[in-house]
């Protein structure tokens, strides 16, 4: 399966439902059971909220199923980036997925890669 | 302001439509809006938002109230504001009503997941649900995102069958589901084994009685995230306690 990309504005919470639908579709394509799919959807949307906490206005999510299910969530259009309080989010995301790698721009998290 | 003076002002307002009189009455009864907003605050909607809704209802109530019908204004306005706040909760919880077909399919999906889990010991995939229910995978995915709208006025069974209470009265209730565990010492031991973040979730939810939304706000995460984390933690504790 080729990568699937979603790009959206983080300031409008109604887009999160669309993101969950898109991620749910890819989880189904990867044949995840419904519980694992729900965990992954929560982790992707929470990652988006982390980027928002760090000051990004938008996020691009790239989903792929070539090597397990992978989601790369990248922030864009951040005028003034901050570190944000994200320890708890990251701890819980780590508990829900197989691996969670983060990339920082200075102190701010700019990219999160999730893998099941 | 005495009741007599208030009644006189209401009469004058009805006769003249003078905004100054209306505003004087609104200011006099603003405490009612504040009390009712506080009563419903902390259940997923900010106090300021509730106060705004309650204030608008108060202004509307002042504009419509007729003192010559025999009621005190507070008797008239309290249920009015309460009703408006409840409606606001309903609208806030879901701004888009589900199509009936999607609502029905959502219920079928939940039932099919439970049946499959009971029969096989694992949760199904979307593809399996599609085969079981004879619906497209797209419809299944959409239905899984569609949580049934829940009214805060909906009665919650009390257990004794007599004292059903509305949902908003029991959200973030002090009653702890951990009471089901018989061995409190064993539970304490297992909780100490949780990592600090998991212990924080348990403390906020079951010791301080916060709702999931409140817990999420304190910890800087979403309500849904708290829900998932809580489910995992409880499953972990249950597993440890039943070993």
Short mmCIF file of C-alpha atoms in Angstrom, two decimals:
data_model
loop_
_atom_site.label_atom_id
_atom_site.label_comp_id
_atom_site.label_asym_id
_atom_site.label_seq_id
_atom_site.Cartn_x
_atom_site.Cartn_y
_atom_site.Cartn_z
CA UNK A 1 0.00 0.00 0.00
CA UNK A 2 1.27 3.46 -0.87
CA UNK A 3 1.52 6.01 1.87
CA UNK A 4 -1.64 7.89 2.74
CA UNK A 5 -1.37 11.54 3.77
CA UNK A 6 -3.71 13.84 5.65
CA UNK A 7 -2.92 17.50 6.22
CA UNK A 8 -5.10 19.67 8.41
CA UNK A 9 -5.40 22.73 10.62
CA UNK A 10 -4.91 21.93 14.33
CA UNK A 11 -6.96 24.85 15.58
CA UNK A 12 -10.28 23.34 14.53
CA UNK A 13 -11.16 20.32 16.66
CA UNK A 14 -13.82 19.07 14.24
CA UNK A 15 -11.08 17.88 11.89
CA UNK A 16 -9.99 15.34 14.50
CA UNK A 17 -13.01 13.17 13.73
CA UNK A 18 -11.99 13.16 10.06
CA UNK A 19 -8.47 12.19 11.11
CA UNK A 20 -9.82 9.35 13.26
CA UNK A 21 -11.88 8.11 10.32
CA UNK A 22 -8.86 8.16 8.02
CA UNK A 23 -6.65 6.41 10.57
CA UNK A 24 -9.43 3.90 11.25
CA UNK A 25 -9.55 3.10 7.53
CA UNK A 26 -5.83 2.44 7.37
CA UNK A 27 -6.01 0.33 10.54
CA UNK A 28 -8.70 -1.75 8.83
CA UNK A 29 -6.48 -2.12 5.77
CA UNK A 30 -3.72 -3.33 8.09
CA UNK A 31 -6.20 -5.83 9.56
CA UNK A 32 -5.84 -4.57 13.13
CA UNK A 33 -8.49 -5.71 15.58
CA UNK A 34 -10.90 -3.02 16.76
CA UNK A 35 -9.18 -2.49 20.12
CA UNK A 36 -5.73 -2.03 18.60
CA UNK A 37 -7.24 0.27 15.99
CA UNK A 38 -8.84 2.41 18.71
CA UNK A 39 -5.52 2.61 20.58
CA UNK A 40 -3.78 3.73 17.40
CA UNK A 41 -6.44 6.32 16.59
CA UNK A 42 -6.13 7.78 20.08
CA UNK A 43 -2.33 7.90 19.80
CA UNK A 44 -2.42 9.68 16.44
CA UNK A 45 -4.90 12.31 17.60
CA UNK A 46 -3.01 12.76 20.86
CA UNK A 47 0.20 13.25 18.87
CA UNK A 48 -1.57 16.00 16.95
CA UNK A 49 -2.49 17.64 20.26
CA UNK A 50 1.15 17.45 21.36
CA UNK A 51 2.18 19.33 18.20
CA UNK A 52 -0.54 21.86 18.91
CA UNK A 53 0.77 22.27 22.48
CA UNK A 54 4.18 22.95 21.02
CA UNK A 55 2.82 25.81 18.93
CA UNK A 56 2.18 24.28 15.52
CA UNK A 57 -0.87 25.47 13.58
CA UNK A 58 -1.09 22.46 11.29
CA UNK A 59 -0.17 18.80 11.11
CA UNK A 60 0.54 16.39 8.28
CA UNK A 61 -0.06 12.72 9.01
CA UNK A 62 1.51 10.08 6.81
CA UNK A 63 0.18 6.57 7.27
CA UNK A 64 1.82 3.47 5.86
CA UNK A 65 1.44 -0.28 6.17
CA UNK A 66 4.58 -1.54 4.42
CA UNK A 67 6.49 -2.38 7.60
CA UNK A 68 3.73 -2.82 10.17
CA UNK A 69 1.40 0.11 10.66
CA UNK A 70 3.30 3.39 10.85
CA UNK A 71 2.07 6.94 11.37
CA UNK A 72 4.34 9.97 11.01
CA UNK A 73 2.80 13.11 12.44
CA UNK A 74 4.67 16.30 11.48
CA UNK A 75 3.88 19.81 12.60
CA UNK A 76 3.96 22.79 10.24
CA UNK A 77 3.32 26.54 10.32
CA UNK A 78 4.45 27.16 13.87
CA UNK A 79 5.26 30.82 14.44
CA UNK A 80 6.56 30.57 18.01
CA UNK A 81 7.36 27.05 19.12
CA UNK A 82 7.50 26.08 22.78
CA UNK A 83 8.40 22.94 24.71
CA UNK A 84 4.91 22.39 26.10
CA UNK A 85 3.81 20.00 28.85
CA UNK A 86 3.72 16.66 27.07
CA UNK A 87 5.40 14.16 29.39
CA UNK A 88 2.17 12.49 30.36
CA UNK A 89 0.93 12.23 26.78
CA UNK A 90 4.19 10.71 25.62
CA UNK A 91 4.28 8.22 28.49
CA UNK A 92 0.81 6.99 27.66
CA UNK A 93 1.39 6.91 23.90
CA UNK A 94 4.47 4.79 24.56
CA UNK A 95 2.30 2.40 26.56
CA UNK A 96 -0.21 2.02 23.71
CA UNK A 97 2.03 1.51 20.66
CA UNK A 98 5.04 -0.68 19.90
CA UNK A 99 7.36 2.26 19.35
CA UNK A 100 7.13 6.03 19.58
CA UNK A 101 9.99 8.16 18.24
CA UNK A 102 10.03 11.91 18.58
CA UNK A 103 11.96 14.58 16.68
CA UNK A 104 12.50 18.03 18.17
CA UNK A 105 13.12 21.49 16.76
CA UNK A 106 14.90 23.07 19.69
CA UNK A 107 12.81 22.20 22.73
CA UNK A 108 9.57 21.75 20.76
CA UNK A 109 8.44 18.39 19.44
CA UNK A 110 8.02 18.71 15.66
CA UNK A 111 7.48 15.11 14.58
CA UNK A 112 6.19 11.92 16.17
CA UNK A 113 6.53 8.49 14.57
CA UNK A 114 4.22 5.77 15.86
CA UNK A 115 4.46 2.10 15.00
CA UNK A 116 2.29 -0.90 15.84
CA UNK B 1 -34.24 44.70 46.46
CA UNK B 2 -37.56 43.72 48.02
CA UNK B 3 -40.06 41.54 46.18
CA UNK B 4 -42.50 44.47 46.06
CA UNK B 5 -39.94 46.78 44.50
CA UNK B 6 -38.92 44.07 42.00
CA UNK B 7 -42.56 43.51 41.04
CA UNK B 8 -42.99 47.23 40.53
CA UNK B 9 -39.90 47.37 38.30
CA UNK B 10 -41.14 44.41 36.25
CA UNK B 11 -44.45 46.22 35.72
CA UNK B 12 -42.70 49.43 34.68
CA UNK B 13 -40.45 47.50 32.30
CA UNK B 14 -43.43 45.79 30.69
CA UNK B 15 -45.07 49.19 30.22
CA UNK B 16 -42.05 51.16 29.00
CA UNK B 17 -39.52 48.61 27.66
CA UNK B 18 -36.85 50.74 29.31
CA UNK B 19 -33.51 48.89 28.95
CA UNK B 20 -32.15 50.55 32.11
CA UNK B 21 -34.92 48.96 34.15
CA UNK B 22 -34.30 45.59 32.51
CA UNK B 23 -30.60 45.83 33.27
CA UNK B 24 -31.28 46.75 36.89
CA UNK B 25 -33.47 43.65 37.23
CA UNK B 26 -30.88 41.44 35.51
CA UNK B 27 -28.16 42.69 37.86
CA UNK B 28 -30.41 42.07 40.85
CA UNK B 29 -31.04 38.45 39.85
CA UNK B 30 -27.61 37.66 38.42
CA UNK B 31 -26.85 35.64 41.55
CA UNK B 32 -29.40 33.03 40.38
CA UNK B 33 -27.50 32.56 37.11
CA UNK B 34 -24.20 32.35 38.99
CA UNK B 35 -25.49 29.73 41.45
CA UNK B 36 -26.95 27.55 38.69
CA UNK B 37 -23.82 27.86 36.52
CA UNK B 38 -21.70 26.76 39.49
CA UNK B 39 -24.03 23.85 40.15
CA UNK B 40 -23.42 22.47 36.66
CA UNK B 41 -19.74 23.47 36.30
CA UNK B 42 -16.99 20.85 36.27
CA UNK B 43 -18.89 18.37 34.17
CA UNK B 44 -17.17 18.92 30.89
CA UNK B 45 -18.29 22.48 30.21
CA UNK B 46 -16.44 25.55 31.47
CA UNK B 47 -18.06 27.70 34.19
CA UNK B 48 -17.70 30.84 32.06
CA UNK B 49 -19.58 29.20 29.18
CA UNK B 50 -22.34 28.08 31.53
CA UNK B 51 -22.56 31.52 33.11
CA UNK B 52 -22.96 33.07 29.67
CA UNK B 53 -25.75 30.66 28.78
CA UNK B 54 -27.42 31.20 32.16
CA UNK B 55 -27.10 34.99 31.83
CA UNK B 56 -28.74 34.97 28.40
CA UNK B 57 -31.58 32.89 29.83
CA UNK B 58 -31.87 35.34 32.72
CA UNK B 59 -32.14 38.34 30.38
CA UNK B 60 -34.74 36.53 28.29
CA UNK B 61 -36.62 35.62 31.47
CA UNK B 62 -36.63 39.19 32.74
CA UNK B 63 -37.98 40.38 29.39
CA UNK B 64 -40.85 37.87 29.46
CA UNK B 65 -41.77 37.74 33.16
CA UNK B 66 -45.21 38.99 34.19
CA UNK B 67 -45.34 39.73 37.97
CA UNK B 68 -49.13 39.79 37.96
CA UNK B 69 -49.44 36.05 37.27
CA UNK B 70 -48.71 35.33 40.92
CA UNK B 71 -45.21 33.80 40.88
CA UNK B 72 -41.98 35.12 42.34
CA UNK B 73 -39.37 35.77 39.65
CA UNK B 74 -36.89 33.33 41.25
CA UNK B 75 -39.54 30.58 41.17
CA UNK B 76 -40.08 31.27 37.49
CA UNK B 77 -36.47 31.71 36.38
CA UNK B 78 -34.75 28.83 38.20
CA UNK B 79 -36.29 25.96 36.19
CA UNK B 80 -36.01 28.06 33.03
CA UNK B 81 -32.25 28.55 33.41
CA UNK B 82 -31.78 24.94 34.49
CA UNK B 83 -33.55 23.75 31.34
CA UNK B 84 -31.44 26.01 29.12
CA UNK B 85 -28.23 24.73 30.72
CA UNK B 86 -29.32 21.12 30.25
CA UNK B 87 -30.06 21.82 26.60
CA UNK B 88 -26.64 23.40 26.26
CA UNK B 89 -25.05 20.25 27.70
CA UNK B 90 -26.95 18.17 25.17
CA UNK B 91 -25.94 20.35 22.23
CA UNK B 92 -22.37 20.60 23.48
CA UNK B 93 -22.01 16.83 23.72
CA UNK B 94 -22.93 16.34 20.08
CA UNK B 95 -23.53 19.16 17.64
CA UNK B 96 -24.37 16.82 14.76
CA UNK B 97 -27.22 14.36 15.11
CA UNK B 98 -26.53 10.88 13.82
CA UNK B 99 -28.51 9.55 10.88
CA UNK B 100 -30.83 6.79 12.10
CA UNK B 101 -29.15 4.16 9.88
CA UNK B 102 -25.72 4.97 11.27
CA UNK B 103 -27.02 4.96 14.82
CA UNK B 104 -28.58 1.52 14.29
CA UNK B 105 -25.43 0.16 12.66
CA UNK B 106 -23.31 1.53 15.52
CA UNK B 107 -25.38 -0.49 17.99
CA UNK B 108 -25.06 -3.60 15.80
CA UNK B 109 -21.29 -3.15 15.59
CA UNK B 110 -20.97 -2.91 19.37
CA UNK B 111 -23.07 -6.04 19.82
CA UNK B 112 -21.10 -7.92 17.15
CA UNK B 113 -17.79 -6.98 18.80
CA UNK B 114 -19.04 -8.29 22.16
CA UNK B 115 -20.38 -11.50 20.62
CA UNK B 116 -17.19 -12.13 18.70
CA UNK B 117 -15.07 -11.51 21.78
CA UNK B 118 -17.25 -13.85 23.84
CA UNK B 119 -16.98 -16.63 21.24
CA UNK B 120 -13.34 -16.23 20.23
CA UNK B 121 -11.56 -14.49 23.11
CA UNK B 122 -10.14 -11.79 20.81
CA UNK B 123 -11.61 -8.67 19.27
CA UNK B 124 -12.61 -8.80 15.58
CA UNK B 125 -11.12 -6.83 12.70
CA UNK B 126 -13.20 -4.46 10.60
CA UNK B 127 -13.09 -7.00 7.76
CA UNK B 128 -14.53 -9.68 10.06
CA UNK B 129 -17.24 -7.31 11.30
CA UNK B 130 -18.07 -6.50 7.69
CA UNK B 131 -18.57 -10.21 6.94
CA UNK B 132 -20.58 -10.82 10.12
CA UNK B 133 -22.93 -7.87 9.60
CA UNK B 134 -23.05 -7.86 5.80
CA UNK B 135 -22.14 -4.17 5.68
CA UNK B 136 -19.29 -2.44 3.84
CA UNK B 137 -16.03 -1.88 5.71
CA UNK B 138 -16.45 1.88 5.16
CA UNK B 139 -19.82 1.84 6.90
CA UNK B 140 -18.39 -0.21 9.77
CA UNK B 141 -15.52 2.26 10.26
CA UNK B 142 -17.91 5.19 10.19
CA UNK B 143 -20.26 3.50 12.63
CA UNK B 144 -17.38 2.83 15.02
CA UNK B 145 -16.69 6.57 15.11
CA UNK B 146 -20.33 7.32 15.87
CA UNK B 147 -20.94 7.15 19.56
CA UNK B 148 -24.61 7.10 20.45
CA UNK B 149 -25.74 10.50 21.74
CA UNK B 150 -26.37 10.37 25.45
CA UNK B 151 -28.70 12.79 27.15
CA UNK B 152 -27.58 14.19 30.48
CA UNK B 153 -31.23 13.99 31.47
CA UNK B 154 -31.32 10.26 30.78
CA UNK B 155 -32.02 8.30 33.99
CA UNK B 156 -29.26 6.14 35.36
CA UNK B 157 -30.38 3.00 37.13
CA UNK B 158 -29.68 3.22 40.85
CA UNK B 159 -29.68 -0.49 41.50
CA UNK B 160 -32.65 -0.46 43.84
CA UNK B 161 -34.92 0.37 40.92
CA UNK B 162 -36.51 3.26 42.78
CA UNK B 163 -34.16 6.21 42.91
CA UNK B 164 -33.02 6.63 39.32
CA UNK B 165 -30.98 9.81 38.91
CA UNK B 166 -30.18 11.83 35.81
CA UNK B 167 -26.73 11.20 34.34
CA UNK B 168 -25.42 14.68 35.16
CA UNK B 169 -25.97 13.96 38.85
CA UNK B 170 -23.71 10.94 38.85
CA UNK B 171 -20.84 12.07 36.62
CA UNK B 172 -17.60 12.22 38.64
CA UNK B 173 -19.46 10.76 41.57
CA UNK B 174 -17.46 9.90 44.66
CA UNK B 175 -18.58 6.29 44.45
CA UNK B 176 -15.59 4.23 43.42
CA UNK B 177 -15.75 1.27 41.11
CA UNK B 178 -12.84 -0.09 43.08
CA UNK B 179 -15.29 -0.99 45.83
CA UNK B 180 -15.84 -4.14 43.82
CA UNK B 181 -12.45 -5.35 44.83
CA UNK B 182 -12.63 -7.26 48.07
CA UNK B 183 -9.01 -7.12 48.98
CA UNK B 184 -8.09 -3.47 49.43
CA UNK B 185 -4.58 -4.24 50.66
CA UNK B 186 -3.79 -6.22 47.54
CA UNK B 187 -5.14 -3.37 45.45
CA UNK B 188 -2.97 -0.82 47.26
CA UNK B 189 0.07 -3.00 46.63
CA UNK B 190 -0.72 -3.28 42.94
CA UNK B 191 -1.36 0.46 42.58
CA UNK B 192 2.08 1.15 44.06
CA UNK B 193 3.56 -0.94 41.25
CA UNK B 194 2.01 1.34 38.60
CA UNK B 195 4.22 3.99 37.10
CA UNK B 196 3.78 7.57 38.41
CA UNK B 197 1.61 8.73 35.51
CA UNK B 198 -0.75 5.78 35.91
CA UNK B 199 -0.96 6.40 39.65
CA UNK B 200 -1.82 10.04 38.91
CA UNK B 201 -4.73 8.97 36.68
CA UNK B 202 -6.05 6.66 39.40
CA UNK B 203 -5.66 9.33 42.08
CA UNK B 204 -7.51 11.96 40.07
CA UNK B 205 -10.30 9.68 38.93
CA UNK B 206 -10.91 7.51 42.00
CA UNK B 207 -9.56 9.48 44.95
CA UNK B 208 -10.36 13.04 43.94
CA UNK B 209 -13.48 11.99 42.02
CA UNK B 210 -12.65 14.00 38.88
CA UNK B 211 -14.44 13.26 35.64
CA UNK B 212 -12.40 12.00 32.69
CA UNK B 213 -12.67 15.42 31.08
CA UNK B 214 -11.42 17.14 34.24
CA UNK B 215 -8.61 14.61 34.61
CA UNK B 216 -7.63 15.18 30.98
CA UNK B 217 -7.56 18.93 31.50
CA UNK B 218 -5.35 18.64 34.59
CA UNK B 219 -2.94 16.29 32.84
CA UNK B 220 -3.01 18.15 29.53
CA UNK B 221 -4.52 15.32 27.48
CA UNK B 222 -7.90 14.62 25.92
CA UNK B 223 -10.83 12.96 27.67
CA UNK B 224 -10.66 10.11 25.20
CA UNK B 225 -7.04 9.56 26.04
CA UNK B 226 -7.81 9.39 29.77
CA UNK B 227 -10.55 6.89 28.98
CA UNK B 228 -8.14 4.62 27.11
CA UNK B 229 -5.45 4.94 29.76
CA UNK B 230 -7.93 4.21 32.52
CA UNK B 231 -9.18 1.11 30.75
CA UNK B 232 -5.63 -0.18 30.37
CA UNK B 233 -4.75 0.53 34.00
CA UNK B 234 -7.89 -1.15 35.32
CA UNK B 235 -7.30 -4.17 33.09
CA UNK B 236 -3.76 -4.34 34.44
CA UNK B 237 -4.98 -4.16 38.04
CA UNK B 238 -7.69 -6.73 37.46
CA UNK B 239 -5.19 -9.10 35.90
CA UNK B 240 -2.79 -8.68 38.82
CA UNK B 241 -5.53 -9.19 41.40
CA UNK B 242 -6.99 -12.29 39.80
CA UNK B 243 -3.66 -14.09 39.45
#
